[in-house]
XYZ file of C-alpha atoms in Angstrom:
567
model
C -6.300 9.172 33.136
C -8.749 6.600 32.407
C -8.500 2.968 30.910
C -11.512 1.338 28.939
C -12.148 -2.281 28.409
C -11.983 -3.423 25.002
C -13.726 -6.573 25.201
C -14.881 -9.705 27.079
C -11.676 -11.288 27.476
C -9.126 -9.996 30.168
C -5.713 -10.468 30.585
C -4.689 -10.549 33.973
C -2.350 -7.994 34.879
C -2.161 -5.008 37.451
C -4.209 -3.179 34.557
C -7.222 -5.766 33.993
C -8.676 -3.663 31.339
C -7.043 -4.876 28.206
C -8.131 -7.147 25.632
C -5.698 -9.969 24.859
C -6.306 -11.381 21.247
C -4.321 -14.578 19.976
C -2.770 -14.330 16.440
C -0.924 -16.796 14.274
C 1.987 -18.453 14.225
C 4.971 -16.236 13.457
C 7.830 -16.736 11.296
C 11.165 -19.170 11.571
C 10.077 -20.036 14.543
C 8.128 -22.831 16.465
C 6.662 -21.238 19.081
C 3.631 -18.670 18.286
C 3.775 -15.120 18.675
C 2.752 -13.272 22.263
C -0.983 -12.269 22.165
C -1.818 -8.490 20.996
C -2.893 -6.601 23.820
C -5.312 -3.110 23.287
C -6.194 -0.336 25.476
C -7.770 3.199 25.546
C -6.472 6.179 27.528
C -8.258 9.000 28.228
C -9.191 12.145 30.871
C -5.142 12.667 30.145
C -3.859 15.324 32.559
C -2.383 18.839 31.422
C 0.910 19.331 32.357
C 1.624 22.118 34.856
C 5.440 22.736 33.737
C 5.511 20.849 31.203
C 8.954 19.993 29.323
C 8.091 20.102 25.436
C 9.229 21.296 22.415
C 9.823 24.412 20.871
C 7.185 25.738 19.044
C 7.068 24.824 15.338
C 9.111 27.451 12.576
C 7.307 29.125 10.539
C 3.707 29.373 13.150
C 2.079 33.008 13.638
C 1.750 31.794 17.313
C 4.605 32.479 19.919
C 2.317 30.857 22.728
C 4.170 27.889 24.401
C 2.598 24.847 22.972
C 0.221 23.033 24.909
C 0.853 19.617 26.529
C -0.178 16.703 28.849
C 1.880 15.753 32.127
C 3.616 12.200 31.967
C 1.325 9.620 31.049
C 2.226 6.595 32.870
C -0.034 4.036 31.437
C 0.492 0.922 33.405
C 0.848 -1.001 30.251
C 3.497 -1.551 28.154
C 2.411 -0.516 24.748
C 4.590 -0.422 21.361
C 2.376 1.065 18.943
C 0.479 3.910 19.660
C -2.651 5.861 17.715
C -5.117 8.790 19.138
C -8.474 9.921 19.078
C -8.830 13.668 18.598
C -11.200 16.160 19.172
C -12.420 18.952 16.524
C -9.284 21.225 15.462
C -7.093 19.579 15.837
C -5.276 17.763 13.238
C -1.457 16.910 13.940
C 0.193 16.683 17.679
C 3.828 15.679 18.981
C 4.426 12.614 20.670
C 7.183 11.392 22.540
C 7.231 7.790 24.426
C 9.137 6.298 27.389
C 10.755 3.125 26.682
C 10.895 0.608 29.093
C 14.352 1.051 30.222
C 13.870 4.850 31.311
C 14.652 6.394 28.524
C 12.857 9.193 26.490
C 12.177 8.704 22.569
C 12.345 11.940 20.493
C 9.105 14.235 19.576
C 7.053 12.598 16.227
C 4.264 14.166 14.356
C 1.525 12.795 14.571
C -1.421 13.639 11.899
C -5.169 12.964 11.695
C -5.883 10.341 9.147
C -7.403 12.411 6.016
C -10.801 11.198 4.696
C -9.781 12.356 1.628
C -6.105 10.355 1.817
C -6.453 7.469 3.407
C -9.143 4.607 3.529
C -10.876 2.439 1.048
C -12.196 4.493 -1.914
C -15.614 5.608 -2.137
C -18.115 4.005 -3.422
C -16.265 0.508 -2.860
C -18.056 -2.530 -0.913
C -15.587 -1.745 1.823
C -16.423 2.208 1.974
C -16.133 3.685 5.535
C -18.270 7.001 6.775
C -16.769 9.925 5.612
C -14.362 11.970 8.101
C -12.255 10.179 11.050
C -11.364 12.042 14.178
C -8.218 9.083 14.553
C -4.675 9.512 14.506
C -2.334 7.709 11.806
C -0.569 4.658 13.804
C 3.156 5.202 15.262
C 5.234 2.443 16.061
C 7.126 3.821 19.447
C 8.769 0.514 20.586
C 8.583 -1.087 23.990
C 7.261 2.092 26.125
C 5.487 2.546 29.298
C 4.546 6.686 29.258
C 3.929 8.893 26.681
C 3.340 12.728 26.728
C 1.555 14.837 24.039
C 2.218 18.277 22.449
C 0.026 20.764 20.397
C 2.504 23.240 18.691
C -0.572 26.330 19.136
C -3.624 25.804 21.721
C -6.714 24.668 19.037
C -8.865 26.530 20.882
C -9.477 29.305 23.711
C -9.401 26.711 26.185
C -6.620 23.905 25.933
C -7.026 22.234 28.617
C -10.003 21.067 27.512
C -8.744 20.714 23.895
C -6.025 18.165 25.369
C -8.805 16.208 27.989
C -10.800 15.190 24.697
C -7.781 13.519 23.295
C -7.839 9.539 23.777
C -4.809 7.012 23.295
C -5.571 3.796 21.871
C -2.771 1.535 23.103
C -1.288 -1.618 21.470
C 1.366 -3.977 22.249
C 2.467 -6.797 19.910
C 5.562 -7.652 21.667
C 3.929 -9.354 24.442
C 5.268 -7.045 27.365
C 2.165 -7.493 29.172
C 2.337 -11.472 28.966
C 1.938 -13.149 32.203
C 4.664 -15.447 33.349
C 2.258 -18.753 33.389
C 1.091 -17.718 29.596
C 4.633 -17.363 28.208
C 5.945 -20.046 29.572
C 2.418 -22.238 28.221
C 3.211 -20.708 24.615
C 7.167 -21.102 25.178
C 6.401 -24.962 26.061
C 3.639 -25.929 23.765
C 5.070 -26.197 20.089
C 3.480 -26.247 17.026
C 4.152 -26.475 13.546
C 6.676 -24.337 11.743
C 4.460 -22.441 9.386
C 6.161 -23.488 5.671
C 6.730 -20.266 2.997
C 4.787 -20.506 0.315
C 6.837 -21.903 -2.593
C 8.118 -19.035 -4.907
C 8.253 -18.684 -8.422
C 11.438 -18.060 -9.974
C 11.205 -14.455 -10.295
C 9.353 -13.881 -6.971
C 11.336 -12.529 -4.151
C 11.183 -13.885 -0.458
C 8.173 -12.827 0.748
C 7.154 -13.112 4.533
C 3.085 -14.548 4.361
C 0.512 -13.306 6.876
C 0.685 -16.625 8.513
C 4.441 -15.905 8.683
C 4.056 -12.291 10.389
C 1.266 -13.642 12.748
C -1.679 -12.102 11.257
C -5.127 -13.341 13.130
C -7.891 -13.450 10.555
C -10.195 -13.200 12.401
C -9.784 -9.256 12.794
C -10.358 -9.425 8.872
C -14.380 -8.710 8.380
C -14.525 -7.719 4.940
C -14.518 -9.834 2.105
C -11.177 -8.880 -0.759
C -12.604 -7.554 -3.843
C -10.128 -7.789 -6.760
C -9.143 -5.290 -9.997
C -5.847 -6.191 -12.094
C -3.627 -3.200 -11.338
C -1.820 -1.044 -13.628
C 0.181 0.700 -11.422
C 1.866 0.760 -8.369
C 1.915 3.651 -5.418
C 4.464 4.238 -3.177
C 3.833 5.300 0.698
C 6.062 5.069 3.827
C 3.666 4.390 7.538
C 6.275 7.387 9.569
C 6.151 6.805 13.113
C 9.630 5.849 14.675
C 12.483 4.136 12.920
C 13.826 2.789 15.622
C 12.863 -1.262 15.197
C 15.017 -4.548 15.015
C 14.987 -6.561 12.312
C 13.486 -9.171 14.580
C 10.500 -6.331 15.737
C 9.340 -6.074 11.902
C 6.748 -8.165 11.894
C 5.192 -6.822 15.245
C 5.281 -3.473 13.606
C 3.479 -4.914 11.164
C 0.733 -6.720 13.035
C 0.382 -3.332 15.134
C -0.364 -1.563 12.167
C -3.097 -4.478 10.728
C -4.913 -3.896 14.074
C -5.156 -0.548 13.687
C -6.180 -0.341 9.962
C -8.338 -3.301 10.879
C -9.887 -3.036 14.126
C -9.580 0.972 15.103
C -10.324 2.285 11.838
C -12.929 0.029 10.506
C -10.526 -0.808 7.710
C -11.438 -4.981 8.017
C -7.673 -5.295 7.249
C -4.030 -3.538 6.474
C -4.024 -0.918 4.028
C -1.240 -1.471 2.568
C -0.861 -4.778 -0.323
C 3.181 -5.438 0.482
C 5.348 -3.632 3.652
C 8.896 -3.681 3.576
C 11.196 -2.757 6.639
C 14.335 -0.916 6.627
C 16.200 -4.276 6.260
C 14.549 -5.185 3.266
C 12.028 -7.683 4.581
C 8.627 -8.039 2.840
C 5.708 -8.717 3.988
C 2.683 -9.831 2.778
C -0.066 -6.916 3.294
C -4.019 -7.323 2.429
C -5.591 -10.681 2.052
C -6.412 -12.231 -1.270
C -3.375 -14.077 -2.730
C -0.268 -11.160 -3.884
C -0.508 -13.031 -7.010
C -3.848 -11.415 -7.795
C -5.222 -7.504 -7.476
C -6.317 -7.704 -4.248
C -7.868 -3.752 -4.283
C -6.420 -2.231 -0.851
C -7.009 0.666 1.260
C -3.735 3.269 1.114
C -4.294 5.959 -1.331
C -8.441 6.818 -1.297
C -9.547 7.059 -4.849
C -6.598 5.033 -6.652
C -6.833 1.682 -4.948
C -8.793 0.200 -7.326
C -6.547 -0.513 -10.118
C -3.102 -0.113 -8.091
C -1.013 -2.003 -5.655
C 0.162 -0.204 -2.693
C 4.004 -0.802 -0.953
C 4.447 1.166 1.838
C 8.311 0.798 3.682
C 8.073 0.327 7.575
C 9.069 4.206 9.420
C 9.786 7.686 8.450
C 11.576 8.799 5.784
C 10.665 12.461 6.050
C 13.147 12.701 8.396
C 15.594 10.116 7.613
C 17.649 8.269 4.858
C 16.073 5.296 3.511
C 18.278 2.149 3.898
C 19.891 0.636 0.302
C 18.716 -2.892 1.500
C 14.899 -1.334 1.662
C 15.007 0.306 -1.707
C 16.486 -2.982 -3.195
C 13.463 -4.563 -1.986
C 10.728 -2.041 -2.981
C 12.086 -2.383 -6.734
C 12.437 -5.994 -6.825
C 8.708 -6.384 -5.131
C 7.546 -4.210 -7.542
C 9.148 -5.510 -10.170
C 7.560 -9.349 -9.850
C 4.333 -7.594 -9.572
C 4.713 -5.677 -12.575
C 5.843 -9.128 -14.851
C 2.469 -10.814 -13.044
C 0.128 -8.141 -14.243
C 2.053 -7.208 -17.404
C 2.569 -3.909 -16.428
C 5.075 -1.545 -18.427
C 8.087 -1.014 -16.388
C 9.410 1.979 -18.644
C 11.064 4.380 -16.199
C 9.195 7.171 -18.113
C 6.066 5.199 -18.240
C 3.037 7.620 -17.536
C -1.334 7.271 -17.627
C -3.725 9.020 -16.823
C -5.887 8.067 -13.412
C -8.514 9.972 -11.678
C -7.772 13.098 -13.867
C -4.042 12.929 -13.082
C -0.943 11.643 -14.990
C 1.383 9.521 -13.218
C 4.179 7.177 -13.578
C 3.035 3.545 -13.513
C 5.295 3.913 -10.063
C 3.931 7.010 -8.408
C 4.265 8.390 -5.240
C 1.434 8.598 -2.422
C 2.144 12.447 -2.650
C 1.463 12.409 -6.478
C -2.045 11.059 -6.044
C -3.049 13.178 -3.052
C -2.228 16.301 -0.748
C 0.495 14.899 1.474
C 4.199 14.733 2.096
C 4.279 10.535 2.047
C 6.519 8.667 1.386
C 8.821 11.444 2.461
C 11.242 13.344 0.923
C 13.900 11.318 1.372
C 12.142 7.770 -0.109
C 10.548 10.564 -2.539
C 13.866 11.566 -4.358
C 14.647 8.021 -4.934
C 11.712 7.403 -6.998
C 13.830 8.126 -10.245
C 16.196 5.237 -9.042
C 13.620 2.663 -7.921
C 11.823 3.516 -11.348
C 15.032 2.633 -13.408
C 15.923 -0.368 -10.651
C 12.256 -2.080 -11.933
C 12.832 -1.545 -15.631
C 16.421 -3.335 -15.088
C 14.927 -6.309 -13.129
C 11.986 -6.529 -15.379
C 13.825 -6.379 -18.301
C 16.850 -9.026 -16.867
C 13.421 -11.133 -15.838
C 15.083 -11.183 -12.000
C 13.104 -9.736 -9.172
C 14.770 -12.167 -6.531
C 18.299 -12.832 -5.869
C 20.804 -12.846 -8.424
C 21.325 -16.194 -8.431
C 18.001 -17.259 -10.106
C 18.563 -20.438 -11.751
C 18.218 -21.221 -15.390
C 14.225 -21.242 -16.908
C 11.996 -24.441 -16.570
C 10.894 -24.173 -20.700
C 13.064 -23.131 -23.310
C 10.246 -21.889 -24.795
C 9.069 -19.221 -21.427
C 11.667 -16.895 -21.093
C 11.676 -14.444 -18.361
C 9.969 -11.659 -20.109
C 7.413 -13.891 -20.731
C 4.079 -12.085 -19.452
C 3.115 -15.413 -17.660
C 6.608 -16.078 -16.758
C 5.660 -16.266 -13.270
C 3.155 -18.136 -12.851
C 3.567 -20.907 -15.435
C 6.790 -21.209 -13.282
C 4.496 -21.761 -9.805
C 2.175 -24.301 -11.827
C 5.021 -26.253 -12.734
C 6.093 -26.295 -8.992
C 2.524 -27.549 -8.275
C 2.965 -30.219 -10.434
C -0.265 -28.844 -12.347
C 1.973 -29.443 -15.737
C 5.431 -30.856 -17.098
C 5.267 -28.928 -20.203
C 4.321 -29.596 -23.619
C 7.534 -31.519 -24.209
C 10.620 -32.128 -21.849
C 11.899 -28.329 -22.015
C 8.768 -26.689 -24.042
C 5.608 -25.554 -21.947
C 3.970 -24.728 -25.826
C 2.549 -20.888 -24.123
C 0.679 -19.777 -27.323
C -0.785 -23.562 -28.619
C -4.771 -23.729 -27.342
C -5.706 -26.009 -24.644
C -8.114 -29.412 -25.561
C -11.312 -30.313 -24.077
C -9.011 -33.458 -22.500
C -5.920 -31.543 -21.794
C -8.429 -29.075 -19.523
C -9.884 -32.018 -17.958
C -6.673 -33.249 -16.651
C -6.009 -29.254 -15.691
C -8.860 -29.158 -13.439
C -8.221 -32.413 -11.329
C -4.763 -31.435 -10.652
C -5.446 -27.820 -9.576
C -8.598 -28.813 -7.879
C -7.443 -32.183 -6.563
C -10.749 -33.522 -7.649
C -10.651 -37.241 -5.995
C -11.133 -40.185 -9.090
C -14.285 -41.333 -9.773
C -15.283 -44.906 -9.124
C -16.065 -46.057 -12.567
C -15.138 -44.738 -16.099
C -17.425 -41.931 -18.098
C -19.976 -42.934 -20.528
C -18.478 -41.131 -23.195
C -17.640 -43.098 -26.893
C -14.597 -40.339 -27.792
C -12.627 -41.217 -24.435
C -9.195 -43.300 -24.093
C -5.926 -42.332 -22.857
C -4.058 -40.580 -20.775
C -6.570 -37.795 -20.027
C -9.744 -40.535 -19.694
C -9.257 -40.959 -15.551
C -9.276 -36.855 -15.180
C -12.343 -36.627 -17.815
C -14.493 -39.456 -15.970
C -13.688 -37.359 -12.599
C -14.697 -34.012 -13.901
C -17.884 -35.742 -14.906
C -18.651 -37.590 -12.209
C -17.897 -34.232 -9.806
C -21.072 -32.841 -12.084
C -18.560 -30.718 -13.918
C -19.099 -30.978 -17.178
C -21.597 -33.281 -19.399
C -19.737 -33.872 -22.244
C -20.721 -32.004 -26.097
C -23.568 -34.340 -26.118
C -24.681 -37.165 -24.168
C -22.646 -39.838 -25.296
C -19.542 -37.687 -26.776
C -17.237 -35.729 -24.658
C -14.984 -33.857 -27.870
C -11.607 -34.416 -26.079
C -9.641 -32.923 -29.021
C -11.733 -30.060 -29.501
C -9.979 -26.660 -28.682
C -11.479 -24.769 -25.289
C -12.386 -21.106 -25.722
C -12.131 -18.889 -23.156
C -15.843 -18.205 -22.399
C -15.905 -21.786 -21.796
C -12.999 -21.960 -20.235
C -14.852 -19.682 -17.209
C -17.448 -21.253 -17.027
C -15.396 -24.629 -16.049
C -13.079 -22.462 -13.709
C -15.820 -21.277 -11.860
C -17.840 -24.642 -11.342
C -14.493 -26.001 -10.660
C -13.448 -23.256 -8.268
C -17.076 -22.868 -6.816
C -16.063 -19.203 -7.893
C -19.537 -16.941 -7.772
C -20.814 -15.681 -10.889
C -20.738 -11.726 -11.533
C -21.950 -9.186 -13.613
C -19.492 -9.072 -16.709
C -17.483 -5.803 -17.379
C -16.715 -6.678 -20.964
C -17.882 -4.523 -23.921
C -17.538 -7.784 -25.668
C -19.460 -10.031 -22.865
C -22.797 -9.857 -22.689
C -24.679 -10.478 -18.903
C -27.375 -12.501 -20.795
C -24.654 -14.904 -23.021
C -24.120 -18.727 -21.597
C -20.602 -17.476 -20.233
C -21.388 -14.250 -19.389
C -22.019 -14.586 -15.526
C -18.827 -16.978 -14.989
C -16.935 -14.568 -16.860
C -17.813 -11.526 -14.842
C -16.982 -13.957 -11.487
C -13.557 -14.718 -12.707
C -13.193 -10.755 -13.355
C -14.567 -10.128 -10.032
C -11.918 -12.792 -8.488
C -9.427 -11.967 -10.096
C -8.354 -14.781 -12.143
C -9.009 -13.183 -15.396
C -8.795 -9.320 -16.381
C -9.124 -9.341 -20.327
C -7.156 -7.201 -22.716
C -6.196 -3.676 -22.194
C -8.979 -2.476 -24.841
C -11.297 -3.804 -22.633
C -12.685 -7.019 -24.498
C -12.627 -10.409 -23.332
C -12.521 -12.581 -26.800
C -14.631 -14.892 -25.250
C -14.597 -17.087 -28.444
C -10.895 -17.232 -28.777
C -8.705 -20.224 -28.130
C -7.415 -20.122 -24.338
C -3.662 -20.902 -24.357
C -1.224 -22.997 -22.171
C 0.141 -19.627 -21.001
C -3.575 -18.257 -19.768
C -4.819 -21.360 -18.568
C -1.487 -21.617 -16.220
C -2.337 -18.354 -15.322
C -6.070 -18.550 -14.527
C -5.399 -21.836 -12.772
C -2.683 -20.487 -10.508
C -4.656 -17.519 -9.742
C -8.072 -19.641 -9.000
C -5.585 -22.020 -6.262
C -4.788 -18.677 -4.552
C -7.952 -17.630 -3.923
C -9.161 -20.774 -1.793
């Protein structure tokens, strides 16, 4: 067996070739997580008399499966992933955990081109065909040994000698005694969760898991979704609640790093104690377009729940989360949370909530998480309908006037929190009533934090309470008034122009529009493709814009809310 150096930087241990790679700050705590340690095996011996399982039911082959000795790795290593040669697509692993004790036999399958991965065609496209391994979270272990069910080939030893292991620990096993006790002793700040809408359930950031961006190299490209697809990542189900997040962070630097994904997968990830987690970059407020189900990422949302439910139960506490997650999504995006809801995507009907299985040729999310897709279904109507995805004990609505059903509930809730408005009146945010020149002034500053300017604008039309926020939008090179002298404070803002001022605001680039109703070559028409391509805006579901319509409260909240997540 053979270790390979992974890069520069060397943590050193008894085993010097392993990359050590600092990530964030983890969650409720003060002190940072341990570094993530990588490695390669290969040259991995055959066993001799090996102990393995029996041979799989239902195979034409009585042969004794083929299978490596005891790989002692000199590492401890808690997720684990494989390279594999030509023909073979799915081996058995089992792992030794660090107390002596052997883990049970898990399949192990090939990552499918045609499954898995960003979709084709996308700026994040891979090369077609992978000879890697899905991830498997294994826990703390220290050996593993592999198992093919029927030799792949006439020759198996040599079959098994091609196979490489790429190691990763995330629980800092490997840490040296003089680095722990450095990162024990040196604190830092307590990274603060991101304040939630009414309506939103705890979710645990990517700051809060410890996820380093700088393993993310591609940039997020965005599509409002209009449905949702459910996965599971297998591998063991034997984690703590206080391992979730380093089962998470082992499967980002997979997706990231070992399959040339630039990040996770997966949008949201909930564990088995109905945690959630944050998945791909880009704000979970927008459509951040991820990588889990190849050819229906664009347009979805993908939540995957942390093990293998193939071969076991799922929890109550994880389904509870994966409907009330999905639920908050669905009131963001206005998304129909009928039970019986179905479209038509990529030549297939589905439910709005589908199943990875229903999009592609695969057993995911298991059978077990599979038959509760009725229930989940039904569980998201309910919330949706009751307007609580979070606890029960949501307290009473901000504006009379913004119920829960509201379609931009949610995030004319978080602008409020941001202090970006106090409503119309006392207890009426006014959703549907258009938003002024002035009024979108004062907008801007707040959500921008656009600093005052030193003197007042130039403009005739200006006094009030919106004249500071109009004279710093100006003097930011923002906007130039209607004319030179006039700046039409009371005049109504349309939505064209409305993107226009978002994306000087926002510095957001401009894009080709997507509109039938939005030409490229019209005033607006580049800043409306960029807030498309952003995703701050997504239009109406017969594909128009109404770029001459009024914007309203409600959007503007929206658009606003969306444009602050994105920085």
């Amino acid at each position: 067996m053979q270790f390979r150096r992974r890069s520069a930087f060397v943590l050193i241990t008894a085993l010097t070739a392993l990359t050590v790679v600092p990530v964030a700050p983890s969650f409720a705590t003060e002190v940072a997580p341990p570094a993530t340690v990588t490695a390669t095996a290969d040259a991995l011996p055959e066993a001799t008399e090996p102990e393995v399982p029996a041979v799989s039911a239902g195979l034409a082959s009585a042969e004794e499966p083929a299978a490596t000795d005891i790989v002692a790795t000199g590492v401890t290593f808690s997720t684990i992933g494989f390279r594999l040669p030509d023909g073979v697509d799915e081996i058995r692993i089992r792992t030794r955990a660090t107390d002596g004790a052997w883990g049970e036999w898990l399949d192990v399958e090939r990552v499918s081109p045609d499954l898995d991965g960003p979709d084709a065609g996308s700026a994040n496209e891979v090369a077609e065909g992978s000879d890697l391994s899905e991830p498997a979270w294994v826990g703390p272990s220290d050996a593993f040994q592999i198992a093919l069910d029927a030799a792949p080939a006439a020759d198996p030893t040599a079959a098994i000698d091609a196979i490489e292991a790429e190691l990763i620990d995330t629980l800092g096993e490997n840490e040296g005694l003089v680095s722990k006790a450095v990162r024990l002793l040196t604190p830092r700040p307590v990274v603060a969760p991101a304040q939630a809408a009414v309506g939103r359930p705890a979710i645990i950031s990517r700051a809060g898991w410890g996820a380093d961006e700088s393993w993310r190299t591609w940039s997020t490209s965005y599509r409002t979704p209009t449905f949702a697809v459910l996965h599971h990542t297998a591998g063991s189900n034997s984690y703590t609640k206080a391992q979730s997040a380093a089962v998470v962070r082992g499967i980002y630097s997979y997706h990231a790093r070992t399959l040339g994904w630039g990040d996770v997968g997966y949008n949201v990830m909930v564990d088995k104690f109905g945690q959630v987690f944050e998945g791909r970059a880009g704000g979970l407020e927008r459509g951040a377009i991820g990588a889990h189900a190849k050819g229906f990422n664009t347009g979805s949302f993908g939540v995957s729940v942390l093990g293998n439910y193939d071969t076991a139960d799922v929890p109550a506490a994880a389904v509870e989360a994966v409907a009330r997650v999905t639920a908050w999504k669905y009131d963001i995006h206005g998304i129909s949370a009928s039970a019986s809801r179905t479209m038509s995507v990529g030549g297939r009907t589905i439910n709005t909530l589908t199943a990875h299985r229903n999009v592609g040729s695969t057993a995911c999310p298991g059978r077990y998480l599979y038959a509760k897709m009725g229930s989940i279904r039904s569980r998201v109507a309910t919330l949706v309908g009751s307007g609580s995805s979070s606890a029960p004990t949501t307290p009473p609505t901000r504006f009379q006037d913004v119920p829960r059903s509201h379609t931009h509930y949610a995030t004319i809730e978080t602008a409020a929190q941001r202090a970006l408005t106090t409503g119309c009146t006392t207890a009426q945010f006014c959703p549907g009533t258009g938003v002024t020149r002035a009024q979108m002034a004062t907008f801007l500053v707040k959500a921008a934090s656009i600093p005052p300017a030193a003197t007042t604008s130039s403009f005739r039309d200006v006094s009030g309470v919106h004249a500071a926020s109009i004279s710093a939008l100006s003097a930011a090179g923002i906007t130039s008034g209607c004319s030179s002298t006039r700046y039409c404070p009371n005049e109504v803002v349309t939505r064209a122009q409305a993107a226009s001022l978002i994306t000087s605001t926002f510095e957001i680039p401009h894009a080709r529009p997507r509109f039938s109703d939005v030409s490229r070559w019209s005033t607006h028409g580049g800043a409306i493709g960029g807030l498309a391509e952003a995703g701050v805006a997504s239009g109406y579901s017969d594909g128009t814009f109404q770029p001459r319509s009024e914007v309203s409260r409600a959007a503007m909240a929206t658009m606003l809310v969306r444009a602050q997540n994105q920085r």
